[in-house]
PDB file of C-alpha atoms in Angstrom:
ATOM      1  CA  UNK L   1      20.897  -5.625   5.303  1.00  0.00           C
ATOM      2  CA  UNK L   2      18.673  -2.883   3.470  1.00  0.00           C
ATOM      3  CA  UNK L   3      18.398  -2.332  -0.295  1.00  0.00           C
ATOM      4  CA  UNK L   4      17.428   0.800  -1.698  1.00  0.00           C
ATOM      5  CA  UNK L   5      16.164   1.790  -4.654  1.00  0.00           C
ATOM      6  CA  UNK L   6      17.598   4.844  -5.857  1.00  0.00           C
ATOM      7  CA  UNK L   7      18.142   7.695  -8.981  1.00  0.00           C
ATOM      8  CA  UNK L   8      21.758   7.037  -9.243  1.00  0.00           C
ATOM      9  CA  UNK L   9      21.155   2.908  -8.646  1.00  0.00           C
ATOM     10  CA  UNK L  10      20.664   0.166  -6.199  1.00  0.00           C
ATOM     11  CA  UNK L  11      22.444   1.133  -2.568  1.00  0.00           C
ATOM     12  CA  UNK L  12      22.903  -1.862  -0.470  1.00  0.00           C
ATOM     13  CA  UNK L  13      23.852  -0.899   3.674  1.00  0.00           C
ATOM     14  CA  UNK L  14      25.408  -4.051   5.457  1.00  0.00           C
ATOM     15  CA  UNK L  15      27.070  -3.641   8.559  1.00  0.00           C
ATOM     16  CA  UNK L  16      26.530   0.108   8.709  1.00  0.00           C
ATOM     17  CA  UNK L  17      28.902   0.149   5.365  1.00  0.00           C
ATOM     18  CA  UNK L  18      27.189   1.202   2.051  1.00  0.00           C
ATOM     19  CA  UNK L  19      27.864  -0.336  -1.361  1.00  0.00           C
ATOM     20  CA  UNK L  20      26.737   0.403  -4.717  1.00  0.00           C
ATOM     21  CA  UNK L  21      25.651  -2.299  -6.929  1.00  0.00           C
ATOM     22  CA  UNK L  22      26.991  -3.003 -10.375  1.00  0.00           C
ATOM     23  CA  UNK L  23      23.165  -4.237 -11.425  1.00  0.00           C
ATOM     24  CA  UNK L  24      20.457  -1.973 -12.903  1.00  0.00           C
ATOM     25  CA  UNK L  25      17.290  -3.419 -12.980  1.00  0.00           C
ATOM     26  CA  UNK L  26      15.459  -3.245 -10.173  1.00  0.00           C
ATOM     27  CA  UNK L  27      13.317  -5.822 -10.923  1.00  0.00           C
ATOM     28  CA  UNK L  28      15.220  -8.397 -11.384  1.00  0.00           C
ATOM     29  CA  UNK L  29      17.553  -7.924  -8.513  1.00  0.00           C
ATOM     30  CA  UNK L  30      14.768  -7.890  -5.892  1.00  0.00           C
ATOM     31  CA  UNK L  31      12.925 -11.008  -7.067  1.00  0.00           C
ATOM     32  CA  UNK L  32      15.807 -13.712  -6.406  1.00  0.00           C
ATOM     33  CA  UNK L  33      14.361 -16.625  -3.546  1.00  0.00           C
ATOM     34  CA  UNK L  34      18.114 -16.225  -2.195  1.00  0.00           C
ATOM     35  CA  UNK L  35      18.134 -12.357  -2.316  1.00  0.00           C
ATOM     36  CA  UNK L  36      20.234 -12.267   0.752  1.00  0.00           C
ATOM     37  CA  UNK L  37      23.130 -15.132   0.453  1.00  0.00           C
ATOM     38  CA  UNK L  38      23.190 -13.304  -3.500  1.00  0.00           C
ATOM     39  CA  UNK L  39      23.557  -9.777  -1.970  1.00  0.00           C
ATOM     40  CA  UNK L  40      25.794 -10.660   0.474  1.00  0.00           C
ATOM     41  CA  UNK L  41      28.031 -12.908  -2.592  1.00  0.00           C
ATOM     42  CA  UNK L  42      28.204  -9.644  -4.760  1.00  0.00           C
ATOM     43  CA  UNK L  43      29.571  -7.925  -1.768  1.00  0.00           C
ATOM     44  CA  UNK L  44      32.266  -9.458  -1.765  1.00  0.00           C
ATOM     45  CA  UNK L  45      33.319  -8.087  -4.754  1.00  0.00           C
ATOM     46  CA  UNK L  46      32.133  -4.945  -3.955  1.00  0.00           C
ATOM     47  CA  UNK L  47      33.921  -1.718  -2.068  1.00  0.00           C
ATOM     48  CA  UNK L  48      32.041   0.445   0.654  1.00  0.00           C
ATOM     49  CA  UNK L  49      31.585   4.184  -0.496  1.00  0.00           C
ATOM     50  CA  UNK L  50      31.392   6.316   1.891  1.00  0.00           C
ATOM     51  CA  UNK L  51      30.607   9.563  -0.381  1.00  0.00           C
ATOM     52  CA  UNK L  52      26.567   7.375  -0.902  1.00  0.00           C
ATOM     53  CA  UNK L  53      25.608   8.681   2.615  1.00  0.00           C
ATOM     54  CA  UNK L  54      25.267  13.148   0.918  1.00  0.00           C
ATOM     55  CA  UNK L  55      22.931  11.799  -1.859  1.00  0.00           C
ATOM     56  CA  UNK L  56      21.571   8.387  -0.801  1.00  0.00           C
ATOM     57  CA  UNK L  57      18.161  10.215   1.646  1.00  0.00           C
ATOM     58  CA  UNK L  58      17.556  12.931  -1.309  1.00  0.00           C
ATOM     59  CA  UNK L  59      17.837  10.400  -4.362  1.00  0.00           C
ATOM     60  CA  UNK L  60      15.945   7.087  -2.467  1.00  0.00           C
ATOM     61  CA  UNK L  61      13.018   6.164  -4.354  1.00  0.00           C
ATOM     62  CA  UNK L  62       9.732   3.899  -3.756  1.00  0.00           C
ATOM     63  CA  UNK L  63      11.688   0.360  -2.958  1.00  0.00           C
ATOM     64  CA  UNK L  64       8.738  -0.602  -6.081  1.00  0.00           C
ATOM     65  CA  UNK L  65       9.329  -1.173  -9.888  1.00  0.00           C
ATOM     66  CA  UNK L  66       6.708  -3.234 -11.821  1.00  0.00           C
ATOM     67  CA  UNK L  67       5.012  -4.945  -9.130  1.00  0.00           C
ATOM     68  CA  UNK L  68       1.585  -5.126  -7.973  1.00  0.00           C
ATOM     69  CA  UNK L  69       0.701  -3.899  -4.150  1.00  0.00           C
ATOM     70  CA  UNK L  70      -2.013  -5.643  -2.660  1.00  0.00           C
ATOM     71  CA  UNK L  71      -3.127  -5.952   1.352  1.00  0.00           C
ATOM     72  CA  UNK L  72      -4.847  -8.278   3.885  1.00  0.00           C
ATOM     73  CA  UNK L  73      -6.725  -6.601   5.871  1.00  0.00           C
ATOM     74  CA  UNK L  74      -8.317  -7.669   9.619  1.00  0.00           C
ATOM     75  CA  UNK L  75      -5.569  -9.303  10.436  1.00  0.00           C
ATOM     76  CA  UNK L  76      -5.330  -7.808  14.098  1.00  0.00           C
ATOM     77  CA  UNK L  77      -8.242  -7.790  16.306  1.00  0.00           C
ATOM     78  CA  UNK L  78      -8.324  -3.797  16.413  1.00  0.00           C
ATOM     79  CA  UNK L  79      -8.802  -4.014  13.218  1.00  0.00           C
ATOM     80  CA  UNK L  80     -11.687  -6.237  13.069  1.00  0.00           C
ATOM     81  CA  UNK L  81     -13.319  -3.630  15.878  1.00  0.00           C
ATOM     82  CA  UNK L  82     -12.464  -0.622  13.933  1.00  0.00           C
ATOM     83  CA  UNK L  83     -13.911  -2.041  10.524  1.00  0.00           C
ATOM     84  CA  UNK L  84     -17.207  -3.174  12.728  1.00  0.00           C
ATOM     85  CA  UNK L  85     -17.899   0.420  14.184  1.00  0.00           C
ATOM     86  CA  UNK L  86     -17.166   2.190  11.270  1.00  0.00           C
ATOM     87  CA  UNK L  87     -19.873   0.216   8.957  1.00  0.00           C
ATOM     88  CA  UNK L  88     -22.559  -0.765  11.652  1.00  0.00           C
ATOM     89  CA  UNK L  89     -25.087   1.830  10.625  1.00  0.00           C
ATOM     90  CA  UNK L  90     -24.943   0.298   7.167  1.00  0.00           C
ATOM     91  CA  UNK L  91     -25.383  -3.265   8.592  1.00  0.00           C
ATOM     92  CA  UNK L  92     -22.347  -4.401   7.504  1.00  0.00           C
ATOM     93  CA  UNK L  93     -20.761  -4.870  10.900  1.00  0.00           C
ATOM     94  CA  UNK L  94     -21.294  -8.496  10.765  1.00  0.00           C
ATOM     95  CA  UNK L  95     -19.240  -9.106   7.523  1.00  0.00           C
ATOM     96  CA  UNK L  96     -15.736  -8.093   9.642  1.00  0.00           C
ATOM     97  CA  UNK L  97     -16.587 -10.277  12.874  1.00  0.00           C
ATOM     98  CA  UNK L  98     -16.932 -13.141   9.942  1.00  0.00           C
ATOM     99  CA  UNK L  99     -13.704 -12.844   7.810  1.00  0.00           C
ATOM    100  CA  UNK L 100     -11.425 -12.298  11.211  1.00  0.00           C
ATOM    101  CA  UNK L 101     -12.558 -15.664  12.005  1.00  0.00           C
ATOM    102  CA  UNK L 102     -12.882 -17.381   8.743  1.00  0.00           C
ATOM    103  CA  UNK L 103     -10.455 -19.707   7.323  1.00  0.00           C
ATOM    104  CA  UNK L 104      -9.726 -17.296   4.421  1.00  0.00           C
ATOM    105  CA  UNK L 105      -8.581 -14.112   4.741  1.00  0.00           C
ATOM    106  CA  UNK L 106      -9.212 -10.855   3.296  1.00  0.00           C
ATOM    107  CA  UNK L 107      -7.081  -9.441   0.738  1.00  0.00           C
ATOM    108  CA  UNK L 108      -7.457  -6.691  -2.039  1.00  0.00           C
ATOM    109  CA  UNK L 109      -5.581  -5.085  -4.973  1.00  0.00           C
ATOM    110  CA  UNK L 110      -4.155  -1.854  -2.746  1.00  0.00           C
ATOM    111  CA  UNK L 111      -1.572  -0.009  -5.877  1.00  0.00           C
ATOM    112  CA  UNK L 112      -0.532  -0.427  -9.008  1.00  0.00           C
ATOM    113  CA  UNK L 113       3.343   0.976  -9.358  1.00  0.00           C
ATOM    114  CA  UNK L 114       2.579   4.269 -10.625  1.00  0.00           C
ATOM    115  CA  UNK L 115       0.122   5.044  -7.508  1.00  0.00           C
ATOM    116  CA  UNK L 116       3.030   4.451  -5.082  1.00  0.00           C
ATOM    117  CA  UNK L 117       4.420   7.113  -3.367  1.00  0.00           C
ATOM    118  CA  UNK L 118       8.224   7.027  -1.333  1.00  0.00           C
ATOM    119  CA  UNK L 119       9.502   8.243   1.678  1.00  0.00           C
ATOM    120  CA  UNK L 120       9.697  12.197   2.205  1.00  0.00           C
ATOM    121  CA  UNK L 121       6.690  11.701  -0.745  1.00  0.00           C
ATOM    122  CA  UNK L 122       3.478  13.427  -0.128  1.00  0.00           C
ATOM    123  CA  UNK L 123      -0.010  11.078  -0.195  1.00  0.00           C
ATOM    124  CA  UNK L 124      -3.328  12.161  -0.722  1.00  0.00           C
ATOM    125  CA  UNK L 125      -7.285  11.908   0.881  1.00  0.00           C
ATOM    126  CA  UNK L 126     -10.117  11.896  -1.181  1.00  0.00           C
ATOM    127  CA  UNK L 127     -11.740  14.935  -1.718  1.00  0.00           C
ATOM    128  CA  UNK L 128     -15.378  12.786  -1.205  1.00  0.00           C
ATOM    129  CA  UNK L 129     -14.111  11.421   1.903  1.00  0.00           C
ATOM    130  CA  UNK L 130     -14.758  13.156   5.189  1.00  0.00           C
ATOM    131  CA  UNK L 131     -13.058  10.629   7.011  1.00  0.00           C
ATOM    132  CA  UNK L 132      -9.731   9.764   6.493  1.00  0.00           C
ATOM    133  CA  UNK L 133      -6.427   7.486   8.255  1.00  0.00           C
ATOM    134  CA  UNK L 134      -3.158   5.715   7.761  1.00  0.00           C
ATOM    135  CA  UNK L 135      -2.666   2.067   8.347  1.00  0.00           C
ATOM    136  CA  UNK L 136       0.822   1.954   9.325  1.00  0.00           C
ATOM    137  CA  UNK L 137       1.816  -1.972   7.755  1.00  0.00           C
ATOM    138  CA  UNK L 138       4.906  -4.423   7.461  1.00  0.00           C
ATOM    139  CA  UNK L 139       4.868  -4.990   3.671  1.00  0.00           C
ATOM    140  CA  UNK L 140       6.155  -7.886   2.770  1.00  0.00           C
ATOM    141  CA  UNK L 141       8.245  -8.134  -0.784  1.00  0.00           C
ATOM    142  CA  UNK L 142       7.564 -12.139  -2.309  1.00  0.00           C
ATOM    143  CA  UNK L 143       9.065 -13.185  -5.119  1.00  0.00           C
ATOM    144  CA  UNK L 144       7.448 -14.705  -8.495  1.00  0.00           C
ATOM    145  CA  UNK L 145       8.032 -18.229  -6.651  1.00  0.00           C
ATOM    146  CA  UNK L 146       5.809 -17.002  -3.591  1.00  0.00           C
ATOM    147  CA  UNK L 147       9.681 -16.545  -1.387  1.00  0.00           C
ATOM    148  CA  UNK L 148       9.231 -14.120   1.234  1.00  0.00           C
ATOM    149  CA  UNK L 149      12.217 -12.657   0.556  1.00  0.00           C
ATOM    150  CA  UNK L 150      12.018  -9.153   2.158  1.00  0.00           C
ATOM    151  CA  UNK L 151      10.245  -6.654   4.259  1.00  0.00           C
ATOM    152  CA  UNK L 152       9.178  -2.760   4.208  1.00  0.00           C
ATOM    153  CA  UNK L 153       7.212  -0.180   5.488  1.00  0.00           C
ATOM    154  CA  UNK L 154       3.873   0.473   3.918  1.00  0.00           C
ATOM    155  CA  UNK L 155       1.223   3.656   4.650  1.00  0.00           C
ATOM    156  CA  UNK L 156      -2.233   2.031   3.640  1.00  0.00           C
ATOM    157  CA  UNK L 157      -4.434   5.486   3.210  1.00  0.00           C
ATOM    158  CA  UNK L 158      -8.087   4.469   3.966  1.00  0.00           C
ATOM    159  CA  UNK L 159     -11.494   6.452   3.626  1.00  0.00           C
ATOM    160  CA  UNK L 160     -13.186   5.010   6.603  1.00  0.00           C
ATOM    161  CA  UNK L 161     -16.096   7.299   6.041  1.00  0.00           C
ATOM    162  CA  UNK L 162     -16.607   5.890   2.000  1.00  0.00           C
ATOM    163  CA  UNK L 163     -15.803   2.264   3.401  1.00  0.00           C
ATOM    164  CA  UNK L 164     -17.964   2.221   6.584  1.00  0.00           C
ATOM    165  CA  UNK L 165     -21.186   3.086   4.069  1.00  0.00           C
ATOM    166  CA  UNK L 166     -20.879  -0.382   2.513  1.00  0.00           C
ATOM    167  CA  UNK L 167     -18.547  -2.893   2.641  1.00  0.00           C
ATOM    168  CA  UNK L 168     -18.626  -3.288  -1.223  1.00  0.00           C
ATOM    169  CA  UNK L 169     -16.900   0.623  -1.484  1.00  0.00           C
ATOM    170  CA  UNK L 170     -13.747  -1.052  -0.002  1.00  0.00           C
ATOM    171  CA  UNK L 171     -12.052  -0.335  -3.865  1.00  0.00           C
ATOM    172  CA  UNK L 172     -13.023   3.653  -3.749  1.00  0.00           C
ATOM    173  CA  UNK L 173     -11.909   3.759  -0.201  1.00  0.00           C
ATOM    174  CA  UNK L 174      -8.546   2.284  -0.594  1.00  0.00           C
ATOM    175  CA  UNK L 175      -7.500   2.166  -4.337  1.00  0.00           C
ATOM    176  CA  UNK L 176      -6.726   5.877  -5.638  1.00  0.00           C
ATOM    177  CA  UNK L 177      -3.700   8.415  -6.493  1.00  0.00           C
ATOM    178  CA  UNK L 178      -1.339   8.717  -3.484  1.00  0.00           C
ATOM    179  CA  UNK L 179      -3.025   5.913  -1.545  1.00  0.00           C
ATOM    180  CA  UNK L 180      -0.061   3.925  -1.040  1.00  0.00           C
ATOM    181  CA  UNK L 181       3.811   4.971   0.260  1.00  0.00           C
ATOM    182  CA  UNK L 182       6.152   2.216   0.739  1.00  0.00           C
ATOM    183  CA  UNK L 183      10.016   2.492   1.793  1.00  0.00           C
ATOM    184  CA  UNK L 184      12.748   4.021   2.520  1.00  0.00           C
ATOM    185  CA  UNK L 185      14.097   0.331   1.741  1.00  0.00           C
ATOM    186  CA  UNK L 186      13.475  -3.330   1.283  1.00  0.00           C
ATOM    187  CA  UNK L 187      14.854  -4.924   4.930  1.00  0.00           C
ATOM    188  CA  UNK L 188      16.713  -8.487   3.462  1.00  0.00           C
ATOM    189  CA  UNK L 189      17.507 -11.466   6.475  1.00  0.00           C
ATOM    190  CA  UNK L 190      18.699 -14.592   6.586  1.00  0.00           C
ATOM    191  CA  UNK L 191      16.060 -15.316   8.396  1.00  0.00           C
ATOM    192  CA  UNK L 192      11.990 -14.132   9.416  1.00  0.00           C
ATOM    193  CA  UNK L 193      11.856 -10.829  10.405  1.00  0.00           C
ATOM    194  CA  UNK L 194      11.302 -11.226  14.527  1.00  0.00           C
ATOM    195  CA  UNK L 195       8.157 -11.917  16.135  1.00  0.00           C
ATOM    196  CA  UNK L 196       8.052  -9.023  18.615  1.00  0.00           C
ATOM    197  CA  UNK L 197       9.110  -6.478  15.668  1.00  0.00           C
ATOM    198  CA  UNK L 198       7.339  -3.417  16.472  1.00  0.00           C
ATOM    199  CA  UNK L 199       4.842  -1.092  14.583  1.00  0.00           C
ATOM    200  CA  UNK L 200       5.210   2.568  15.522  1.00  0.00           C
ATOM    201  CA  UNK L 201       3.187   5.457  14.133  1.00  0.00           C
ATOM    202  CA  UNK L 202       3.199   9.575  14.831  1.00  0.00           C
ATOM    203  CA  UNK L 203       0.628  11.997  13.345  1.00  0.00           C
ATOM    204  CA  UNK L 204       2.028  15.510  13.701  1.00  0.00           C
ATOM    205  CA  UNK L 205      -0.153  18.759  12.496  1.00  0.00           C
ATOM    206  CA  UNK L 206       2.278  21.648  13.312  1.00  0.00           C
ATOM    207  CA  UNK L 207       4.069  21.397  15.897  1.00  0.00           C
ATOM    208  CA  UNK L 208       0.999  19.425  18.035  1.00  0.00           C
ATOM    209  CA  UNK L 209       1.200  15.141  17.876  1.00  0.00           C
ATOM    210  CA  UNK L 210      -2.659  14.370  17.222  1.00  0.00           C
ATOM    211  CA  UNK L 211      -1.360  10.636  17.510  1.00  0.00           C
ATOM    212  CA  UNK L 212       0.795   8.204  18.385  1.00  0.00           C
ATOM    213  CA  UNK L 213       1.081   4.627  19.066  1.00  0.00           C
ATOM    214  CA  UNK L 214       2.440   1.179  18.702  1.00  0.00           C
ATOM    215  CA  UNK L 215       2.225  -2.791  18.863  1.00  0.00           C
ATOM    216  CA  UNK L 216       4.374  -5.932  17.773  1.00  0.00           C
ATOM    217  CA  UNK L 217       3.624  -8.025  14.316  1.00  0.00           C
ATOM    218  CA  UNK L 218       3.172 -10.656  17.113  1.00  0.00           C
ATOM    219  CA  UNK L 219      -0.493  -9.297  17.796  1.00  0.00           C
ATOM    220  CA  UNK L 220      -1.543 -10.284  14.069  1.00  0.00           C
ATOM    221  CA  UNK L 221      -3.995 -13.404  13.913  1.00  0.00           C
ATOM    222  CA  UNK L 222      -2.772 -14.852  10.890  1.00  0.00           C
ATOM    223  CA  UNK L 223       0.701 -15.977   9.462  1.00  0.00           C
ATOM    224  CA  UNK L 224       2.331 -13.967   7.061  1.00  0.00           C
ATOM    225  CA  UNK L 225       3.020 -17.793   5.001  1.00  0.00           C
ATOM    226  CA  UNK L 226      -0.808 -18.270   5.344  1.00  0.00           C
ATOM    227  CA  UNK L 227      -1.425 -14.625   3.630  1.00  0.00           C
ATOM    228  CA  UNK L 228       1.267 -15.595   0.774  1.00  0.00           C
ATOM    229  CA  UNK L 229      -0.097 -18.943   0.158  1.00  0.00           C
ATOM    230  CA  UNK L 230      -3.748 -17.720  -0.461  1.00  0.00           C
ATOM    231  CA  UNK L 231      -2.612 -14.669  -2.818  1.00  0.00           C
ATOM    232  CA  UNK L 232      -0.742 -16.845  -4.905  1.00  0.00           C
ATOM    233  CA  UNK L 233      -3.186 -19.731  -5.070  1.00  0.00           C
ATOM    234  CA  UNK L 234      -4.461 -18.123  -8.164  1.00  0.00           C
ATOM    235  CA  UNK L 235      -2.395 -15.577  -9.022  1.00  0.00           C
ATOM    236  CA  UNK L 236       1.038 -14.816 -10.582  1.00  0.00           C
ATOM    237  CA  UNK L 237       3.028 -12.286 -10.625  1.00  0.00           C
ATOM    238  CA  UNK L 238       6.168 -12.196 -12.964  1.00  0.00           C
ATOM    239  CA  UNK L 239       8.135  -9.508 -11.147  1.00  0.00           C
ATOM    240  CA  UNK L 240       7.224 -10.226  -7.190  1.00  0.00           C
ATOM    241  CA  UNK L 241       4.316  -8.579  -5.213  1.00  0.00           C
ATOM    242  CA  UNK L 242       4.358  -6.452  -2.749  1.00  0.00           C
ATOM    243  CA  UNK L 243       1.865  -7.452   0.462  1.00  0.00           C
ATOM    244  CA  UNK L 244       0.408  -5.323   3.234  1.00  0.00           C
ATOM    245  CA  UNK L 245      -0.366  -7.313   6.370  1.00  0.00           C
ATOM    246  CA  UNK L 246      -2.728  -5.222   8.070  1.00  0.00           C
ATOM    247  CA  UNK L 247      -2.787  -3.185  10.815  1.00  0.00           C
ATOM    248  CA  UNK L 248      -4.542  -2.012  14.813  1.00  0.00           C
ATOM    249  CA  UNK L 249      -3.036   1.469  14.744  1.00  0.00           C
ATOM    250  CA  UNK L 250      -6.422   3.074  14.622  1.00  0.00           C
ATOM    251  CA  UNK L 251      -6.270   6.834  15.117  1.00  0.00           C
ATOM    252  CA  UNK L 252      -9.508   7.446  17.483  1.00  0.00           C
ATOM    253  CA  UNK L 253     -12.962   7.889  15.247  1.00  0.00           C
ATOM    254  CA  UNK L 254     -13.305  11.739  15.912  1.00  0.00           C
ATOM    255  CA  UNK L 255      -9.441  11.989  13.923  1.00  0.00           C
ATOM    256  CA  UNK L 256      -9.821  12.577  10.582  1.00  0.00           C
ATOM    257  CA  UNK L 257      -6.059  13.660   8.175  1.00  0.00           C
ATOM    258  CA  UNK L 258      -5.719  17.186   7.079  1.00  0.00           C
ATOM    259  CA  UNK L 259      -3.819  18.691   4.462  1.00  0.00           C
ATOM    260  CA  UNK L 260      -0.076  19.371   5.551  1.00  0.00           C
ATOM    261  CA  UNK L 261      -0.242  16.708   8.519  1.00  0.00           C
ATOM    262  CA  UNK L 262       2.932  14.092   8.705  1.00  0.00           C
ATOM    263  CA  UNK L 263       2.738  10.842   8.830  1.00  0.00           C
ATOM    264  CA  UNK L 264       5.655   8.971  10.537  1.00  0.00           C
ATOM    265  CA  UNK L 265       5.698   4.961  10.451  1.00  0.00           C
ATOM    266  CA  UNK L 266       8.586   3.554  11.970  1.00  0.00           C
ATOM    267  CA  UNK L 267       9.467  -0.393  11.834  1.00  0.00           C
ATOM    268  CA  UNK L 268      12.120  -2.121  13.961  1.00  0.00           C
ATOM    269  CA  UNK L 269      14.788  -3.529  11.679  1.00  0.00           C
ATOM    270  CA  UNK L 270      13.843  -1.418   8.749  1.00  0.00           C
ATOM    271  CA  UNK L 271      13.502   2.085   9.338  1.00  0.00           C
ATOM    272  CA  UNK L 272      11.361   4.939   9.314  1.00  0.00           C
ATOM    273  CA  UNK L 273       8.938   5.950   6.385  1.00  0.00           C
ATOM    274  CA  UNK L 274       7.762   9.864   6.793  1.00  0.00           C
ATOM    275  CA  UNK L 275       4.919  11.129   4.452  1.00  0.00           C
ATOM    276  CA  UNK L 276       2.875  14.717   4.147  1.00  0.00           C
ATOM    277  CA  UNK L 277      -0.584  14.781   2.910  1.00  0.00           C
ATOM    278  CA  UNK L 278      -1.309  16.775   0.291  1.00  0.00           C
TER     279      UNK L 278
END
């Protein structure tokens, strides 16, 4: 099932049927351990309405309310290469080839709420960055108790050119205003999202694709209960968290964004997340 987070209130699609839900805050409905036996027990008392389909696309908001986004990042070996080439001139190559191999990974604060753009939203590059990419993610949504309890789509905007002059720019490079899309909706299973889910991504300036590719969450080194368990070893977070998992869709180094290009990230089992640059 998907949930979506919209003006006129929380959507819920099960079984290609849509419902709307007779709760309000966001919040609290998304961080439940058993979000999807819950869901699917208030659907029961629930009727599908057809009529959500004309306004659910227009009204859908960022699947976010007052939780933190953070991210792992080199978490895929194309990552790890990516990250090395990009800061080798600075000497910081080495740092990269270390934490993909280390027993603890990397992870940063990516958004705060308000920085969170949705889907048909428009993100932003850095006007001091002359280099600039999406990470196309699956975002996992953990409750306060640390449950993976659902999955989206995140857009990770990075400055490769501020990050690859030293390693300790990664905040400037990937914590600013329109860094961060998530949506259209928070995917909710009974069980893991599958292992050969696949990552899809399409850059389109005009009417020219500059890029495209794609790979399976199965090419990611670590677990996504190994990423959890370190983020919440010493943190809490009252409402849930969202958490990017890294990515190895790396446009080619001579790519750079431009204002006006779209972004589409599609993930099996969720759906597709489209975003212009500004």
């Amino acid at each position: 099932m998907k949930i979506f987070k919209t003006g006129r209130g929380i959507v819920v699609e099960f079984e290609h049927r849509l419902y709307l839900s007779n709760l309000t805050d966001w919040d609290a409905y998304i961080n439940r351990d058993n979000l999807y036996t819950e869901i699917r027990n208030e659907l029961n008392n629930l009727e599908p309405e057809p009529g959500i389909s004309s306004w659910l696309e227009p009204s859908t908001l960022a699947p976010v309310g007052q939780q933190e986004v953070w991210a792992a990042g080199v978490t895929y070996l194309r990552s790890r290469d990516a990250r090395m080439n990009e800061s080798k001139e600075s000497g910081g190559a080495t740092f990269y080839d270390k934490v993909y191999d280390a027993e603890r990974p990397e992870l940063f604060f990516k958004a705060s709420a308000q920085r969170v753009m949705g889907n048909n939203s428009q993100v932003r590059i850095r006007k001091d960055s002359t280099w600039n990419v999406p990470e196309p993610e699956l975002t996992l949504f953990i409750t306060s108790n640390g449950k993976i309890a659902g999955y989206t789509i995140g857009n990770d905007m990075s400055s490769r050119s501020i990050e690859g002059e030293n390693p300790l720019y990664l905040p400037q490079a990937k914590v600013y205003d329109g860094a961060t899309a998530l949506g259209p909706c928070i995917y909710v299973s009974e069980q893991p999202i599958p292992f050969n889910t696949g990552i899809h991504i399409q850059i389109h300036r005009g009417n020219t694709k500059m890029y495209a590719d794609s790979t399976r969450i199965s090419q990611m080194k670590r677990t996504h209960d190994e990423l959890v368990d370190y983020l919440y070893c010493e943190c809490s977070f009252p409402n849930g968290c969202f958490l990017m998992t890294g990515t190895c869709l790396v446009p080619p180094n001579e790519f750079t964004l431009l204002s006006g290009d779209e972004i589409i990230i599609s993930i099996d089992h969720i759906g597709t997340l489209t975003n212009t640059v500004a």
